[in-house]
Short mmCIF file of C-alpha atoms and ligand atoms in Angstrom, two decimals:
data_model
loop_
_atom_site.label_atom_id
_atom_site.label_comp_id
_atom_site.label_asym_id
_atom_site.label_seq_id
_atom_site.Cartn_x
_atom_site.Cartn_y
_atom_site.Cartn_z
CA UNK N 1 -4.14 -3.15 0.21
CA UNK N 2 -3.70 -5.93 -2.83
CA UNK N 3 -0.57 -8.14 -2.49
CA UNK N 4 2.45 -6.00 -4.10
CA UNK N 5 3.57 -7.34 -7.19
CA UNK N 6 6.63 -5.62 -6.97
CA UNK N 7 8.35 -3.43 -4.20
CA UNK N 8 10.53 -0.69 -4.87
CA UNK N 9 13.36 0.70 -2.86
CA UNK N 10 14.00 4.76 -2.49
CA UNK N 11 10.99 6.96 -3.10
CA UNK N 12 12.24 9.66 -5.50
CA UNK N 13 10.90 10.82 -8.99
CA UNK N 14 12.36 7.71 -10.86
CA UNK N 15 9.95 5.32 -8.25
CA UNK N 16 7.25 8.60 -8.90
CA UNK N 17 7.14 7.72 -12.57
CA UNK N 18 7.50 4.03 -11.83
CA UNK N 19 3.98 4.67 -10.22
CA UNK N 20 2.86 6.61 -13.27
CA UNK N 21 2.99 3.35 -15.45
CA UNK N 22 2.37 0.44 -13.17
CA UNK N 23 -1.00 2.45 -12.96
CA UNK N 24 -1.84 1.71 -16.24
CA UNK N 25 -0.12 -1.85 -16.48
CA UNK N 26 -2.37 -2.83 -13.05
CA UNK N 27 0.59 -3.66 -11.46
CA UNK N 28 0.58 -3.13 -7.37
CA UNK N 29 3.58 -1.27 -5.81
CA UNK N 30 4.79 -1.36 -2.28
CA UNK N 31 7.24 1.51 -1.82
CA UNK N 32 9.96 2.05 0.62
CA UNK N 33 10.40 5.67 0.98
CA UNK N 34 13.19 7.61 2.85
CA UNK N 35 9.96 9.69 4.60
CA UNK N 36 6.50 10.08 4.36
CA UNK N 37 6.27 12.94 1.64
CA UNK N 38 9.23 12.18 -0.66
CA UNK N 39 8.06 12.18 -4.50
CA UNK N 40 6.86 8.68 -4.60
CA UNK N 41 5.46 8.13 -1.00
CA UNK N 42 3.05 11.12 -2.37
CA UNK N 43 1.58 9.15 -4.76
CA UNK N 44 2.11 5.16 -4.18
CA UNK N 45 -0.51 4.60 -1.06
CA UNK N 46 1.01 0.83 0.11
CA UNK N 47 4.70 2.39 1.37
CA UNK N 48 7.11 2.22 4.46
CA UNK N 49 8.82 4.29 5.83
CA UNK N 50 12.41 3.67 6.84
CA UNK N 51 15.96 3.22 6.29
CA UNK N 52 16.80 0.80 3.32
CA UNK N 53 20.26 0.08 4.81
CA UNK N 54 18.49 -1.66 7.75
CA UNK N 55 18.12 -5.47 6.38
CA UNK N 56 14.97 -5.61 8.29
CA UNK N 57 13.32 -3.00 7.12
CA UNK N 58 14.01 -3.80 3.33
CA UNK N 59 12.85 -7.61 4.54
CA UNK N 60 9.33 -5.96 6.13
CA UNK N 61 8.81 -4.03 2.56
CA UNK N 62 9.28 -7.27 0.60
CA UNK N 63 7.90 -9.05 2.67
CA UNK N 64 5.35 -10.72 0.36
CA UNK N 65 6.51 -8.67 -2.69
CA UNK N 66 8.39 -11.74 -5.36
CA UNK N 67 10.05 -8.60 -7.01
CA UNK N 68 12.00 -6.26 -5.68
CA UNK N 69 13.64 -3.05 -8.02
CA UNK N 70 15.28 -0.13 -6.99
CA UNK N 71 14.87 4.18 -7.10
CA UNK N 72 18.77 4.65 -6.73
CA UNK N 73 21.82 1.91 -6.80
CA UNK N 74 23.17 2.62 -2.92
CA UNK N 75 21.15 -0.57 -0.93
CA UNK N 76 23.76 -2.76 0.13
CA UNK N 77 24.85 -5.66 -1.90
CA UNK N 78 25.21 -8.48 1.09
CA UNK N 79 21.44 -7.07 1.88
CA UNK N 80 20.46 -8.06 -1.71
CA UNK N 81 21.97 -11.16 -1.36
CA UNK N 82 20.28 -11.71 1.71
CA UNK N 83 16.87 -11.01 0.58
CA UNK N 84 17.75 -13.21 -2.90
CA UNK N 85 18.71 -16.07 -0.11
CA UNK N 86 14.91 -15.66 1.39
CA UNK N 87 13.43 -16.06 -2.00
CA UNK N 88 12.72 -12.53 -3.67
CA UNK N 89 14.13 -11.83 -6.88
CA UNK N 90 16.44 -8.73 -7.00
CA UNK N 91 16.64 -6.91 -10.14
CA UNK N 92 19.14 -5.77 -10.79
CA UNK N 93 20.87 -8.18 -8.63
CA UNK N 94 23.70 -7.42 -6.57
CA UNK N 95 26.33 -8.86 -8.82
CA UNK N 96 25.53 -6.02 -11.69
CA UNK N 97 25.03 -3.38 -9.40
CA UNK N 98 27.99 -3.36 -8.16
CA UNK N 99 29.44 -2.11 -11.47
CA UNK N 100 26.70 0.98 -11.09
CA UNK N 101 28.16 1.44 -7.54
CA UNK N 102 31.55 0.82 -7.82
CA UNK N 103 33.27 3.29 -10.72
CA UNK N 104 36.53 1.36 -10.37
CA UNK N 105 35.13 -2.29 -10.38
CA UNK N 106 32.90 -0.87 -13.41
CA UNK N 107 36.05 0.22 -15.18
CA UNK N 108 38.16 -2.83 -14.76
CA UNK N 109 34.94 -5.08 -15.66
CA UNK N 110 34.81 -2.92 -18.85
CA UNK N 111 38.16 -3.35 -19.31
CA UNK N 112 37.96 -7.17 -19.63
CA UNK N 113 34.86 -6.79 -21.86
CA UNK N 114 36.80 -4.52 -24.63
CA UNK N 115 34.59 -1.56 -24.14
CA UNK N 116 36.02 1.59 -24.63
CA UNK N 117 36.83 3.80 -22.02
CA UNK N 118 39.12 6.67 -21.38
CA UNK N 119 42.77 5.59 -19.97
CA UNK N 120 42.00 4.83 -16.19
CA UNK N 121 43.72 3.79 -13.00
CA UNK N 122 42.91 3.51 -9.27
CA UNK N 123 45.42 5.70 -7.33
CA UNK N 124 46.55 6.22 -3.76
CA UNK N 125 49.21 8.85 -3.67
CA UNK N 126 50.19 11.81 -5.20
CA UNK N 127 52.85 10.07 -6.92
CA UNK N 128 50.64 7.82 -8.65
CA UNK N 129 48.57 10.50 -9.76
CA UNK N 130 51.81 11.82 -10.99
CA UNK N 131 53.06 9.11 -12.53
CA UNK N 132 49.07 8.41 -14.54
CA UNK N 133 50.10 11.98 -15.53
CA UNK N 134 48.33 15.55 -16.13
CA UNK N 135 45.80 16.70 -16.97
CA UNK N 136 43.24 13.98 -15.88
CA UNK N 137 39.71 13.45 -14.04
CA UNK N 138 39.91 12.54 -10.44
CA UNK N 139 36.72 10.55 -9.12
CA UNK N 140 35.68 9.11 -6.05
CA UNK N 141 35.23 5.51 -7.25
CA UNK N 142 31.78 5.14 -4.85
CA UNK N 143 28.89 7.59 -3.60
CA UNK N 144 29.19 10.83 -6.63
CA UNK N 145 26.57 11.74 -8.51
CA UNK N 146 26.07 15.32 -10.10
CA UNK N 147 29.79 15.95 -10.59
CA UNK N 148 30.14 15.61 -6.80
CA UNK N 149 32.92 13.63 -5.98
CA UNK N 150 34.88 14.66 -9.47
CA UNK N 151 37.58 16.57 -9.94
CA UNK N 152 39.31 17.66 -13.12
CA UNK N 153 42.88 17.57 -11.79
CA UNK N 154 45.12 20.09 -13.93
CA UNK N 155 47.84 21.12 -11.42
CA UNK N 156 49.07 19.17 -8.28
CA UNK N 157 47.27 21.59 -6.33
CA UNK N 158 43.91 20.74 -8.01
CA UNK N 159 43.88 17.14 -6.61
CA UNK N 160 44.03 18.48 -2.90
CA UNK N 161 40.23 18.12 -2.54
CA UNK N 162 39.97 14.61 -3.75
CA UNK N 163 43.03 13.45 -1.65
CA UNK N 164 41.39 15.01 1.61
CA UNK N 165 38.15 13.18 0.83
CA UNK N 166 40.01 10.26 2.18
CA UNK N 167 37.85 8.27 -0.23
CA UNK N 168 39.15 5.46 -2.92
CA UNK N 169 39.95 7.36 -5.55
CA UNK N 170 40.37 6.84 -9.89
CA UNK N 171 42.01 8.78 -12.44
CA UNK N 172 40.91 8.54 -15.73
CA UNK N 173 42.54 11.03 -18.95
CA UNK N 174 40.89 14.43 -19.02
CA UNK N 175 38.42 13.21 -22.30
CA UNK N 176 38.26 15.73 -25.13
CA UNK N 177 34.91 15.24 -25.68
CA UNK N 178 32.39 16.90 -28.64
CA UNK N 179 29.91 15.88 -26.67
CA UNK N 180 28.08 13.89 -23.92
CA UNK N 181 25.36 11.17 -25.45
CA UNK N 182 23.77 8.21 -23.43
CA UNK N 183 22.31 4.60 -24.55
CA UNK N 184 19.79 3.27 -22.82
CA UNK N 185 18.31 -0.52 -23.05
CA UNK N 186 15.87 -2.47 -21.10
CA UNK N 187 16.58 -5.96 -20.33
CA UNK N 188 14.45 -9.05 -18.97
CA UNK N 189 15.35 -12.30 -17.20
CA UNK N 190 14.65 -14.33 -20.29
CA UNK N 191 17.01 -11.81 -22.06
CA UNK N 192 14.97 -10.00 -23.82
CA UNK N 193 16.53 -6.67 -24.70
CA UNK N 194 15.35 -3.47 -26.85
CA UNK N 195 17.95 -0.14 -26.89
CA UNK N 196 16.40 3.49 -27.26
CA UNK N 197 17.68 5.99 -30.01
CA UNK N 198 20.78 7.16 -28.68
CA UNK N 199 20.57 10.88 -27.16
CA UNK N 200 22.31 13.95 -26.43
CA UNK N 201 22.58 14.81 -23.05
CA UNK N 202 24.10 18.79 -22.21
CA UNK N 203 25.15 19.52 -18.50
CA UNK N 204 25.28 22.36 -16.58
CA UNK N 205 27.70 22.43 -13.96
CA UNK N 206 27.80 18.98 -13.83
CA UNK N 207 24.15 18.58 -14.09
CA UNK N 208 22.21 17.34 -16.41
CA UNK N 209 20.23 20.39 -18.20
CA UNK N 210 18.64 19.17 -21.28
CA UNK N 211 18.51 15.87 -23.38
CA UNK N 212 17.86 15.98 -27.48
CA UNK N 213 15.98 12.65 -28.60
CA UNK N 214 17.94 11.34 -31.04
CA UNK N 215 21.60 13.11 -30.72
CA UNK N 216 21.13 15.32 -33.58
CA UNK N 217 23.73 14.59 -36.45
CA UNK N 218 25.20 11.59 -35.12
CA UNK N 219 26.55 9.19 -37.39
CA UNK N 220 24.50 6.24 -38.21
CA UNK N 221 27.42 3.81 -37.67
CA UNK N 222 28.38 5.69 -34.10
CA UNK N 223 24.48 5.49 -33.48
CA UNK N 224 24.46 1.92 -34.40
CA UNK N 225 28.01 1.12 -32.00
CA UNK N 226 26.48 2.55 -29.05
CA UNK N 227 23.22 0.98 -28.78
CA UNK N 228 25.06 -2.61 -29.74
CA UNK N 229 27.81 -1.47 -26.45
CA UNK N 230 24.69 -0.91 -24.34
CA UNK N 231 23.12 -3.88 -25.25
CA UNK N 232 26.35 -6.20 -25.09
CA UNK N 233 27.15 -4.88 -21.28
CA UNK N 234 23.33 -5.21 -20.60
CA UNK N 235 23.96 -8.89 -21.66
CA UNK N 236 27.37 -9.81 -19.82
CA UNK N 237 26.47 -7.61 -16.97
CA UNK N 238 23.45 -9.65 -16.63
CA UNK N 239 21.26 -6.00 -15.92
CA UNK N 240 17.85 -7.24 -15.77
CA UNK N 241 15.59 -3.46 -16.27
CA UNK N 242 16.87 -0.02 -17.60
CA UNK N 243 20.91 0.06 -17.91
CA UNK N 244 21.91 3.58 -19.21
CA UNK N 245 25.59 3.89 -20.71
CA UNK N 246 26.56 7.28 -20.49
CA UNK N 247 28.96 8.24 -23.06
CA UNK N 248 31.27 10.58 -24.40
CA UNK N 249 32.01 11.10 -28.39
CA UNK N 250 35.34 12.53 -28.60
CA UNK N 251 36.45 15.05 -30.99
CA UNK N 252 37.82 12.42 -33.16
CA UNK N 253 34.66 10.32 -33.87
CA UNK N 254 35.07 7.80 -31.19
CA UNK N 255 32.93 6.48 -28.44
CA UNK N 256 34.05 6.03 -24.81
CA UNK N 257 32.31 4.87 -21.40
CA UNK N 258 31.94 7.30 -18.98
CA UNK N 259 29.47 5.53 -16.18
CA UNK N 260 26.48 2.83 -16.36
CA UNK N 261 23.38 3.65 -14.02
CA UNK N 262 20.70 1.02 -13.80
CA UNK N 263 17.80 1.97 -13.19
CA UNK N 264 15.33 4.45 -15.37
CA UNK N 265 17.27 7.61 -15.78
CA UNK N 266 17.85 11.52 -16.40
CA UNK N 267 18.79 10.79 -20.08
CA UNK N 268 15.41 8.75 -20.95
CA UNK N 269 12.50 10.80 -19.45
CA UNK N 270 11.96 12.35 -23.46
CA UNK N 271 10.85 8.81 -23.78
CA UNK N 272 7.96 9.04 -21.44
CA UNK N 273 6.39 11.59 -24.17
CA UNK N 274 8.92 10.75 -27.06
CA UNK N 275 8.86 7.29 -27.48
CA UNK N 276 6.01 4.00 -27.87
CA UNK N 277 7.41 2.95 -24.58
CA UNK N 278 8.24 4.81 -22.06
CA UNK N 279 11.69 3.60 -20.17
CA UNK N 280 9.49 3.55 -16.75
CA UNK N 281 6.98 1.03 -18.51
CA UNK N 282 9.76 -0.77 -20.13
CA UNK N 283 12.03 -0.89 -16.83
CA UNK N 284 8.54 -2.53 -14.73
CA UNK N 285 7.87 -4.28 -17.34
CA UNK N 286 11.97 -6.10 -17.87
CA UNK N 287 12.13 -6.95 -13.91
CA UNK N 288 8.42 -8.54 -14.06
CA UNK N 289 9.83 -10.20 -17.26
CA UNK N 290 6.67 -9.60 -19.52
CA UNK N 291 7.49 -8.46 -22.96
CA UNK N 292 9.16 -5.28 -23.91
CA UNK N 293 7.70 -2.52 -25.35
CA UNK N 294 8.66 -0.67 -28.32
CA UNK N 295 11.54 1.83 -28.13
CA UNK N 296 11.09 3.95 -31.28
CA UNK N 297 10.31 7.82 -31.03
CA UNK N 298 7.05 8.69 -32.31
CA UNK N 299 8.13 11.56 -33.74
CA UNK N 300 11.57 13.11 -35.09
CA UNK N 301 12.63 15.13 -32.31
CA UNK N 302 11.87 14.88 -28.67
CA UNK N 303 13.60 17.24 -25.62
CA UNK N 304 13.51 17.15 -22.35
CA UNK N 305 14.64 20.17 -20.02
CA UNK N 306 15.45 19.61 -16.18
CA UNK N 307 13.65 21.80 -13.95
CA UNK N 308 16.21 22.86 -11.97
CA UNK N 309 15.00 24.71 -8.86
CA UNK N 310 15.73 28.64 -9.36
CA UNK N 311 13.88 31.76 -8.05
CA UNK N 312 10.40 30.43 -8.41
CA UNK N 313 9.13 28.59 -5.23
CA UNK N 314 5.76 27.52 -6.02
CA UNK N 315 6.01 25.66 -9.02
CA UNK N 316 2.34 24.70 -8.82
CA UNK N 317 1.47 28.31 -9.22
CA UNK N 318 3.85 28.63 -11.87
CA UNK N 319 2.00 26.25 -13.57
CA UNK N 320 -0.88 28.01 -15.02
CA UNK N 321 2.11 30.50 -16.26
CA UNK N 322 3.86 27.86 -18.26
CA UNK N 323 0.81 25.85 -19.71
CA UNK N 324 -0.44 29.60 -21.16
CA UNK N 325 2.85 30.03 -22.90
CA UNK N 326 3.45 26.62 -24.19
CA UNK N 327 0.30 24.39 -23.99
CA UNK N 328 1.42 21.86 -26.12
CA UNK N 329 4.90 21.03 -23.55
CA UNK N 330 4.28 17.96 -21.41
CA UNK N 331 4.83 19.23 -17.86
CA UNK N 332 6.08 16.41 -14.91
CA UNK N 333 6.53 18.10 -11.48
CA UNK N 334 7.70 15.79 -8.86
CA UNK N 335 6.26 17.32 -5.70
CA UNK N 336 9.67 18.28 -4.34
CA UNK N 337 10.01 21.08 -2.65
CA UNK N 338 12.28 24.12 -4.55
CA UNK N 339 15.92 24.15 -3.48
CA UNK N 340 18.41 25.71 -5.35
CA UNK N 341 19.87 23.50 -8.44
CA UNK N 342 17.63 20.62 -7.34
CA UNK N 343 15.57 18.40 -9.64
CA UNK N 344 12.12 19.62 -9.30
CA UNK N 345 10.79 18.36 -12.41
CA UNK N 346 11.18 18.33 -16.29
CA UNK N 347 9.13 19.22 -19.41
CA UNK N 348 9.41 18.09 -22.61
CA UNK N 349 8.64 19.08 -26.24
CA UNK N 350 7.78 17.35 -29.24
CA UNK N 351 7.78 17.99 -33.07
CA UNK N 352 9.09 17.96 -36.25
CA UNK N 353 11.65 20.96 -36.41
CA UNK N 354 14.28 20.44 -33.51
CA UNK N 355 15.09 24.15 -33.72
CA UNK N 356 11.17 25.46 -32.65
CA UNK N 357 10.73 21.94 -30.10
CA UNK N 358 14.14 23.25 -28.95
CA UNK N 359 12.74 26.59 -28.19
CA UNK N 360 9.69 25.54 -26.64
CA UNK N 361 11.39 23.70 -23.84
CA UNK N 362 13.40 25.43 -22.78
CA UNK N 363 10.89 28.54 -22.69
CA UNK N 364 8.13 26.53 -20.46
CA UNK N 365 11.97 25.28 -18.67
CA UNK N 366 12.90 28.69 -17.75
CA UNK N 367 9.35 29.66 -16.91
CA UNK N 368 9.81 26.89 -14.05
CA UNK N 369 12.86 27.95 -12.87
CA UNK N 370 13.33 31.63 -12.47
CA UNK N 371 9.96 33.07 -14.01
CA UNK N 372 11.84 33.45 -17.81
CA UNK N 373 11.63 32.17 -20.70
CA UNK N 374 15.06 31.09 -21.37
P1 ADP H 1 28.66 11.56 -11.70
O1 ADP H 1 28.71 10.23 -11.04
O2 ADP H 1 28.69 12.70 -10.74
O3 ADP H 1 27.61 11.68 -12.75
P2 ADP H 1 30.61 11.40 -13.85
O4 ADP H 1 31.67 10.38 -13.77
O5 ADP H 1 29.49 11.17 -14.81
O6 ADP H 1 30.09 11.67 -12.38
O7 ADP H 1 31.26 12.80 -14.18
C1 ADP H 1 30.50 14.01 -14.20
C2 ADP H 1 30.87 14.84 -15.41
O8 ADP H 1 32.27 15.13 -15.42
C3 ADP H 1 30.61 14.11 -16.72
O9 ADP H 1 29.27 14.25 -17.11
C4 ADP H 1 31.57 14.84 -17.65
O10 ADP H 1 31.03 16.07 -18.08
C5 ADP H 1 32.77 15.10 -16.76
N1 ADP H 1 33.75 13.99 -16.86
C6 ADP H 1 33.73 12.81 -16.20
N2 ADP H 1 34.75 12.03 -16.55
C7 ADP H 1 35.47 12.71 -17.47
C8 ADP H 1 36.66 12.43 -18.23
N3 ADP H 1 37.35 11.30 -18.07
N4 ADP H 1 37.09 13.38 -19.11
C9 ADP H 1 36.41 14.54 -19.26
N5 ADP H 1 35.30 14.86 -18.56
C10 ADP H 1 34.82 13.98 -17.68
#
């Protein structure tokens, strides 16, 4: 095997399409993978296999790797510093991450930075939640994702659940949001930074369904605010690869915060197809700190539709099904196998007319996922 270049922790689909670009940029990857057939141990050939909260087992992957980036934000931080102390560069480094981890260290960090966010506090009792006052959004401040570990808290009763969890807990106003939208930006060392259009993400049970590239009908100057917010916390963050700023634009025209995730994410696969650079190039190319690609769409409308696992089992089978309906959607199966509500895969459109790309997605989307067009 070449001498890695670059090692990446956590084999899902984000380290999968990692692979996809570093292929073209010649760029060798040695993976560690939580077991031999996850996504990305399917497809990058120099992996481990082990348990990235084990310090030794991130230091064998490394080993001769001067990079190191990350699938998902949950190694430990005194690990990164550990392995920054032996001489690889982390990126992101532990000092960011923490604000990706942490909910309630990202808020307060916000806080001092003047970025909008919804009215937030950390609680401990039911009498603080009282006093913060009702309705609001109850989150576990570390480990959600997906909605798990968030509770919209409308009646005492409501909050049970999140009390129980026994977990450090945040409350943050109950947002009355138009809709969700997310900025994404690639950063390098140097400090080199380029933002994507900003896009609309729509969830589904607190899942992410689809994502419209760019939000349709946003306001120029709301467009222009949230990629300079994403790039300004990119910047005093000190993110070095993909930051994404998810957002909500309330009903009165403004934008909040609602969480930062850095590494590539849900709300930028359009731009594999969608845009001059993709935000898995982009993200490989910001922690090797060569120079950015472009982040432009190359055409007006982009989507991108989860495939959510449904009632069809064998996607690959499925796949002759889709591509005869819609040849012209880009399909991107991860080689996971089909559990209900999990992220198989995605497709994406292309085109001028949002309504008929629209369409189009989802159809070859619902093809995936229960056999319909949907
Ligand atoms: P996760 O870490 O699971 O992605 P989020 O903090 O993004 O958790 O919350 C999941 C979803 O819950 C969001 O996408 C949004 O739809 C809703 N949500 C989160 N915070 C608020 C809030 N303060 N007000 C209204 N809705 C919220």
């Amino acid at each position: 095997m070449p001498t890695p270049q670059l090692a990446v922790i956590g084999g899902g689909q984000l380290a999968r399409m990692m692979q996809q670009s570093a292929i073209g940029l010649g760029i060798d990857i040695r993976l560690l993978a939580e077991g031999p057939d996850v996504s990305a141990a399917q497809v990058v050939p120099d992996h481990l296999v082990g348990d990235y909260t084990d310090l030794d087992t991130l230091r064998a992957v490394v080993a001769d790797a001067p990079v190191v980036t990350f699938d998902h934000e949950h190694v430990p931080p005194e690990h990164l510093r550990a392995l920054q102390a032996e001489g690889h560069a982390c990126r992101p480094g532990p000092d960011a991450l923490l604000f990706a981890q942490d909910k309630g260290a990202m808020r307060s960090r916000l806080g001092e930075l003047g970025a909008p966010c919804p009215r937030n506090a950390i609680i401990t009792s039911p009498a603080d939640l009282e006093s913060f006052g009702l309705p609001a959004v109850v989150k576990t401040t570390r480990g959600g994702y997906d909605g798990k570990g968030v509770w919209v808290v409308r009646t005492d009763a409501d909050a049970d659940e999140a009390f129980a969890s026994g977990r450090v807990l945040l409350a943050e106003e109950l947002v009355d949001f138009r809709r969700e939208l997310s900025a994404l930006v690639a950063r390098s060392p140097s400090g080199e930074i380029r933002s994507y259009p900003v896009v609309e993400s729509r969830q589904a049970d607190g899942v992410c369904a689809e994502v419209v590239a760019p939000a349709p009908d946003l306001d120029p100057a709301l467009a222009a605010e949230a990629r300079e917010l994403a790039e300004r916390i990119a910047a005093e963050l000190d993110v070095t690869g993909i930051l994404a700023v998810e957002l909500f634009e309330t009903t009165d025209g403004r934008l909040l915060v609602n969480e930062l995730a850095m590494r590539p994410h849900n709300t930028g696969h359009w731009s594999i197809d969608g845009a001059v650079t993709s935000q898995f190039e982009n993200h490989l190319r910001a922690v090797l700190d060569l120079p950015l690609g472009g982040t432009e769409a190359r055409q007006p409308w982009t989507v991108m539709v989860n495939i959510l696992g449904g009632t069809v089992s064998d996607l690959v089978a499925q796949r002759a099904v889709v591509l005869a309906a819609e040849p012209d959607v880009a399909v991107h199966l991860y080689g996971k196998s089909v559990k209900a509500g999990r992220k198989v895969g995605h497709v994406t459109a292309y085109g001028d007319d949002l309504d008929e790309v629209l369409a189009r997605a989802r159809r070859a989307g619902g093809l995936f996922t229960d056999g319909t067009p949907s």
